[in-house]
PDB file of C-alpha atoms in Angstrom:
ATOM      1  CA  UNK A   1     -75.935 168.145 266.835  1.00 78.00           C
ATOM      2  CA  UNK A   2     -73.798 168.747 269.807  1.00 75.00           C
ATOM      3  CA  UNK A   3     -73.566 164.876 270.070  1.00 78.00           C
ATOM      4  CA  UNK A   4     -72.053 164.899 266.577  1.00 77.00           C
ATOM      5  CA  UNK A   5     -69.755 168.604 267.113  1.00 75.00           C
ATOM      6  CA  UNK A   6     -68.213 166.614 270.602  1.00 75.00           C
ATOM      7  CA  UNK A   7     -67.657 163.001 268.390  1.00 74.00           C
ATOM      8  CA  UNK A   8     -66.092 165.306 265.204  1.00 77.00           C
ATOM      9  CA  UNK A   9     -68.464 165.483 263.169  1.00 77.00           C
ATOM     10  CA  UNK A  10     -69.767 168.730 262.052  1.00 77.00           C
ATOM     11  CA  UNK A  11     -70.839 168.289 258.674  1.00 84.00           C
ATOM     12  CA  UNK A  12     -73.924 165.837 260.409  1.00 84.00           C
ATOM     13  CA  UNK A  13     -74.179 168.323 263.010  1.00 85.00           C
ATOM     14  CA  UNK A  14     -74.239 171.266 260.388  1.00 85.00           C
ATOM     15  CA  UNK A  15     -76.897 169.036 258.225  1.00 89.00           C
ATOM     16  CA  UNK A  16     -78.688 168.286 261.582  1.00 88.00           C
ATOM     17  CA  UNK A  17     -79.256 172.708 262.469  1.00 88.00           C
ATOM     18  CA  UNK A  18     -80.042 172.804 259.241  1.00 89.00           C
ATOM     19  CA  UNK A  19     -82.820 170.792 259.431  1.00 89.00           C
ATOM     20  CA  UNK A  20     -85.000 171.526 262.240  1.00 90.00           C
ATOM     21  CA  UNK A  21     -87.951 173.317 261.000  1.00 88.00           C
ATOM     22  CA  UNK A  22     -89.719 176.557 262.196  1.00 84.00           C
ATOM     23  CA  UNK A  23     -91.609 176.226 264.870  1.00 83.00           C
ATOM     24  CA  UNK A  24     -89.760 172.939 266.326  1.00 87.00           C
ATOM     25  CA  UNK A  25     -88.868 173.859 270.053  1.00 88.00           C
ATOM     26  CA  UNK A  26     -85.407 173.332 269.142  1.00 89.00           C
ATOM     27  CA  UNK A  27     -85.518 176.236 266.315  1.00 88.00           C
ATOM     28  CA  UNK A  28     -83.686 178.921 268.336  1.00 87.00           C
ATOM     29  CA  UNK A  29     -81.389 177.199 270.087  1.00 89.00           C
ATOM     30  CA  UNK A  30     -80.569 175.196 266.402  1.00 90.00           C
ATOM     31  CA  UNK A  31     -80.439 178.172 265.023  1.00 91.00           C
ATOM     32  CA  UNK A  32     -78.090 180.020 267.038  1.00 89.00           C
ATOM     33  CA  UNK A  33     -75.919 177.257 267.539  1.00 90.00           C
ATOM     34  CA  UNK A  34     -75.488 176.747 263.547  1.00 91.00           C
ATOM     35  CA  UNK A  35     -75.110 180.512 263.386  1.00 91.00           C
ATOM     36  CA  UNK A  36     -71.824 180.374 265.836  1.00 89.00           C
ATOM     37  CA  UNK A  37     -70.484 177.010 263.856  1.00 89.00           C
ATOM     38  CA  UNK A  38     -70.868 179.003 260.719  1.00 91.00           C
ATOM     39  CA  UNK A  39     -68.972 181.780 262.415  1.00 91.00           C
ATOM     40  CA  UNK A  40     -66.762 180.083 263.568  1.00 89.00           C
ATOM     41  CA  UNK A  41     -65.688 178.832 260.330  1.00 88.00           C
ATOM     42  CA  UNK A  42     -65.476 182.202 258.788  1.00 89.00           C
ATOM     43  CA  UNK A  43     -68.924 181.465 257.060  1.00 90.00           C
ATOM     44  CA  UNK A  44     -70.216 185.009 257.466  1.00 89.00           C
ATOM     45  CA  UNK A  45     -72.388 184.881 254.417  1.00 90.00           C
ATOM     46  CA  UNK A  46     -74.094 181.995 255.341  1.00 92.00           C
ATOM     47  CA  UNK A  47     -74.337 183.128 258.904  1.00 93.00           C
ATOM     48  CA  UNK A  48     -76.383 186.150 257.836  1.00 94.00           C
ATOM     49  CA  UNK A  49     -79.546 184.804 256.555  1.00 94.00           C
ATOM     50  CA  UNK A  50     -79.515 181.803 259.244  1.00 93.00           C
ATOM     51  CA  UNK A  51     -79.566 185.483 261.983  1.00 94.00           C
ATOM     52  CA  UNK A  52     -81.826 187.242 259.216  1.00 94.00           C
ATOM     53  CA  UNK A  53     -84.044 184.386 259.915  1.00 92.00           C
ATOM     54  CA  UNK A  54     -83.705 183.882 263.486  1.00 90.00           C
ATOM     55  CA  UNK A  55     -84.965 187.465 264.228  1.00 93.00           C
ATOM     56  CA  UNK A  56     -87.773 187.437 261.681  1.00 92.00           C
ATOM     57  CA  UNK A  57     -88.976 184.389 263.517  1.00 88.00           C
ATOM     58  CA  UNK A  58     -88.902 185.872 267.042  1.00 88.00           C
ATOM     59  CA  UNK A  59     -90.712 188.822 265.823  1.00 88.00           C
ATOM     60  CA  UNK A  60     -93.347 186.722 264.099  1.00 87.00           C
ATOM     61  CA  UNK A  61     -93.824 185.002 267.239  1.00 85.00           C
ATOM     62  CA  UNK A  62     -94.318 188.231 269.186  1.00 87.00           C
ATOM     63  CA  UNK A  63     -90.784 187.151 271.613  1.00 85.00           C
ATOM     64  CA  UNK A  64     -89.248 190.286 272.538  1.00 90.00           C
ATOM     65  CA  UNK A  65     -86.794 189.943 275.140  1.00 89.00           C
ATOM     66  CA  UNK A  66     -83.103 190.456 275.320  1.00 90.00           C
ATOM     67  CA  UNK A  67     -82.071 187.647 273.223  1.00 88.00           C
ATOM     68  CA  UNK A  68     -84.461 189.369 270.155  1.00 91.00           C
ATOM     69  CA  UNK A  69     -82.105 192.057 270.971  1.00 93.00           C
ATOM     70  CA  UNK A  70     -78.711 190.287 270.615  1.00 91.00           C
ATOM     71  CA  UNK A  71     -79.603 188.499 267.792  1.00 91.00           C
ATOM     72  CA  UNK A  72     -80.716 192.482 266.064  1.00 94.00           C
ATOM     73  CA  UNK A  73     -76.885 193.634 266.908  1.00 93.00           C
ATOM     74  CA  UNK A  74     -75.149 190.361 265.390  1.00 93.00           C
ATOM     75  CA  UNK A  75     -77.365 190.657 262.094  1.00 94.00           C
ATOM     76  CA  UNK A  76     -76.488 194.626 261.913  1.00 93.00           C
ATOM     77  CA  UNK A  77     -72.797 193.375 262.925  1.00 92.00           C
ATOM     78  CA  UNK A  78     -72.656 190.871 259.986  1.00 93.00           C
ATOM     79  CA  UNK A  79     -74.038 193.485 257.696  1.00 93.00           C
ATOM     80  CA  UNK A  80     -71.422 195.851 258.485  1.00 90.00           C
ATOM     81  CA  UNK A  81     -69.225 193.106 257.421  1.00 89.00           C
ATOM     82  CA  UNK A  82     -71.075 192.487 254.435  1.00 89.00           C
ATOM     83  CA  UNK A  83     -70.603 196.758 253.440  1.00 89.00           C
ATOM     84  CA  UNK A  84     -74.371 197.321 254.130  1.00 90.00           C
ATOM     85  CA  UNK A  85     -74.282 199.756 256.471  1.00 87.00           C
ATOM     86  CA  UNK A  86     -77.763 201.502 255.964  1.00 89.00           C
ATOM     87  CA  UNK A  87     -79.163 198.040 256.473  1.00 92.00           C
ATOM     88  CA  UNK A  88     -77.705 197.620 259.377  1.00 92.00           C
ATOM     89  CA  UNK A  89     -78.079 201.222 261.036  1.00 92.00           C
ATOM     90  CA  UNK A  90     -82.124 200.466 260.106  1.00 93.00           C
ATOM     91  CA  UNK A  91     -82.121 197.054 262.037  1.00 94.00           C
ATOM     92  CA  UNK A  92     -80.431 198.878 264.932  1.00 94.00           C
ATOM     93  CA  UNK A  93     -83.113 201.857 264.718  1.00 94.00           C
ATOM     94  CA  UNK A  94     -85.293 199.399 265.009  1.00 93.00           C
ATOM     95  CA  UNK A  95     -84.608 198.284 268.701  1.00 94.00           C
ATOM     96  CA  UNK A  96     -86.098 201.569 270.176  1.00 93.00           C
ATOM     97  CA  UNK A  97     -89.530 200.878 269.046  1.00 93.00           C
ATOM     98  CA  UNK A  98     -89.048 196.902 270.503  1.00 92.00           C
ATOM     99  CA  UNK A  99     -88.142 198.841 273.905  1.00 93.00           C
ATOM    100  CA  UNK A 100     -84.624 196.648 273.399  1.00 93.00           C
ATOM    101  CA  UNK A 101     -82.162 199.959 272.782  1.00 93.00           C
ATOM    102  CA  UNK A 102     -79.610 200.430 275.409  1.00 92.00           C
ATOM    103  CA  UNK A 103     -78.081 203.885 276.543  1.00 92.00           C
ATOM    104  CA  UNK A 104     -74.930 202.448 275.239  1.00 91.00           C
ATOM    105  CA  UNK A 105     -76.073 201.489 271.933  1.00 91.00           C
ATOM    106  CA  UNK A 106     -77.906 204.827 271.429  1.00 92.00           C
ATOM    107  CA  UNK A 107     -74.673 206.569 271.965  1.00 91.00           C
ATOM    108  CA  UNK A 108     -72.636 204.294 269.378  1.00 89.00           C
ATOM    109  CA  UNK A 109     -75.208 204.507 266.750  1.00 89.00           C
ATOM    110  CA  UNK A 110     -74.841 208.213 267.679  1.00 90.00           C
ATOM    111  CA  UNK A 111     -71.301 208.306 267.324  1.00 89.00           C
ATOM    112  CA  UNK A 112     -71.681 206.020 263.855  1.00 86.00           C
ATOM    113  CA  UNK A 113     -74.148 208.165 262.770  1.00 85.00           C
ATOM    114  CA  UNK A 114     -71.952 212.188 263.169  1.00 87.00           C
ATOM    115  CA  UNK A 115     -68.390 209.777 261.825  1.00 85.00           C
ATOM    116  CA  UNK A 116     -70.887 209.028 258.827  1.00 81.00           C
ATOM    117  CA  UNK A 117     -72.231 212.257 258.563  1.00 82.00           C
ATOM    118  CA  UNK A 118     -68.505 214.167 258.909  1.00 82.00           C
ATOM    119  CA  UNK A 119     -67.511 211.559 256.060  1.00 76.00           C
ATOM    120  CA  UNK A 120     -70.211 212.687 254.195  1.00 75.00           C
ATOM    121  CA  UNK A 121     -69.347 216.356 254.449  1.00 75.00           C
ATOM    122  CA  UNK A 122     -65.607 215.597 253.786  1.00 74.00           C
ATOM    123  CA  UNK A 123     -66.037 213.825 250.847  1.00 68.00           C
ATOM    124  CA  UNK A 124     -69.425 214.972 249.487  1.00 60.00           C
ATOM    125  CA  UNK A 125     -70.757 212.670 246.178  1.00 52.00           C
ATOM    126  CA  UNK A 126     -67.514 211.213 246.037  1.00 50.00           C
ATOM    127  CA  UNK A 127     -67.739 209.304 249.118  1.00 48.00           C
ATOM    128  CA  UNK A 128     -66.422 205.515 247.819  1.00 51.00           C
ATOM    129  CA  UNK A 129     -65.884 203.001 251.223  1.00 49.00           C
ATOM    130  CA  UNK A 130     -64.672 200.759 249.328  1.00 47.00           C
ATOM    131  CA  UNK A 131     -61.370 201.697 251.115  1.00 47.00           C
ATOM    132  CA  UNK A 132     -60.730 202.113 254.726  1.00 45.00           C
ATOM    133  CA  UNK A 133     -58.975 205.394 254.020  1.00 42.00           C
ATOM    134  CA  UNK A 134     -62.218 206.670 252.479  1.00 42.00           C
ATOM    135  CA  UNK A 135     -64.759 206.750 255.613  1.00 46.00           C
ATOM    136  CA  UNK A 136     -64.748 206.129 258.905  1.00 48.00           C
ATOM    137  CA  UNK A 137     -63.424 202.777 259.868  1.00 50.00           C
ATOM    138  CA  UNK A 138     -66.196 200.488 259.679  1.00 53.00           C
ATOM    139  CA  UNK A 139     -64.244 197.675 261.657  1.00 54.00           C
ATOM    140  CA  UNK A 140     -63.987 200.003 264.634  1.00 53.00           C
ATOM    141  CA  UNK A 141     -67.901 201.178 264.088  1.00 53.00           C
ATOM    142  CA  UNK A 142     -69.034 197.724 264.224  1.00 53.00           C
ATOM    143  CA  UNK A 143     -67.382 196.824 267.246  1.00 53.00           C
ATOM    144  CA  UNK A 144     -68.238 199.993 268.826  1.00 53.00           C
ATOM    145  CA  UNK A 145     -72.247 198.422 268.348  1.00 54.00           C
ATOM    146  CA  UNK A 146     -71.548 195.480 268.889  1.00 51.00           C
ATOM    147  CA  UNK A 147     -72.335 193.916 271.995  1.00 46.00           C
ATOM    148  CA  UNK A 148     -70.340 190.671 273.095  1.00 48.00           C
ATOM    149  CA  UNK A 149     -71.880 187.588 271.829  1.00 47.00           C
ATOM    150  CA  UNK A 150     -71.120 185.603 274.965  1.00 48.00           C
ATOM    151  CA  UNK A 151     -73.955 188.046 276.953  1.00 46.00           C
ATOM    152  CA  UNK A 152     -76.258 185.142 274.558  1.00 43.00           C
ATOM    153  CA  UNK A 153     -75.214 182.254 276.297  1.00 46.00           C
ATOM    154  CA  UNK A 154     -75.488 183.862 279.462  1.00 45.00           C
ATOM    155  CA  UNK A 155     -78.534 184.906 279.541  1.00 42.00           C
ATOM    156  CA  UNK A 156     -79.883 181.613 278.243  1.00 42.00           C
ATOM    157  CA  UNK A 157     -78.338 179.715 281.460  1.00 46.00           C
ATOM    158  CA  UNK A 158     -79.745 182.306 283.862  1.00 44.00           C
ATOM    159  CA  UNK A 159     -83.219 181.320 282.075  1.00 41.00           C
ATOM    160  CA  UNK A 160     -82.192 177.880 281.890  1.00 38.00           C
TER     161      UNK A 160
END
């Protein structure tokens, strides 16, 4: 694939991700690269279920490391984008049990958590995010989780 992204051709490069199956060696480093392209090309929605799958699969093989961890906060990240906040906040929540939640993180989610709460207390039943005006802004929340997705790449080259 990278053969094909540095001759310009990512549509066999895309096709090429796309294929490698579960439990090929490959997998997670296909998958994360395809998840990036996809980014990359403003592709969110496809992006999400290539990272939905990418963290189901570490779980199911019982990987939990930092990467497991990074791959959590870009799948709550594109959820936020996607207006699925409650989804997201649970996949966060879930990195305490893993042992993978930071200080930092527990103090956004925190911080997400009393803006939410204030919203909800401002504007009771009515609360409506479909508007930035209505909540807190989500685009600032996500960011505030998020954790840079370069700390992927260099963790992989300090484990080779």
């Amino acid at each position: 694939a990278r053969i094909y992204l540095q001759y310009g051709v990512p549509e066999q490069a895309f096709k090429t991700l796309r294929g490698v199956p579960p439990g090929d060696p490959q997998w997670r480093d296909a998958k994360g690269l395809l998840t990036d392209m996809l980014l990359r090309q403003g592709h969110t929605d496809e992006a999400l279920p290539v990272v939905k799958a990418l963290v189901d699969g570490e779980r199911e093989s019982g990987r939990v490391d930092p990467a497991l961890r990074q791959w959590i906060v870009q799948l709550a990240e594109l959820l936020f984008e996607a207006r699925r906040g409650d989804e997201a906040v649970r996949w966060i929540r879930e990195l305490d049990p893993l042992g993978l939640m930071t200080p930092e993180l527990r103090a956004n989610l925190q911080a997400y958590e009393a803006a939410a709460q204030a919203s909800m207390a401002r504007f009771g039943d009515a609360l409506d995010l479909a508007e930035p005006s209505d909540g807190p802004n989500l685009e600032e929340l996500t960011i505030a989780l998020s954790l840079p997705s370069h700390a992927r790449y260099e963790f992989v080259e300090k484990i080779g």
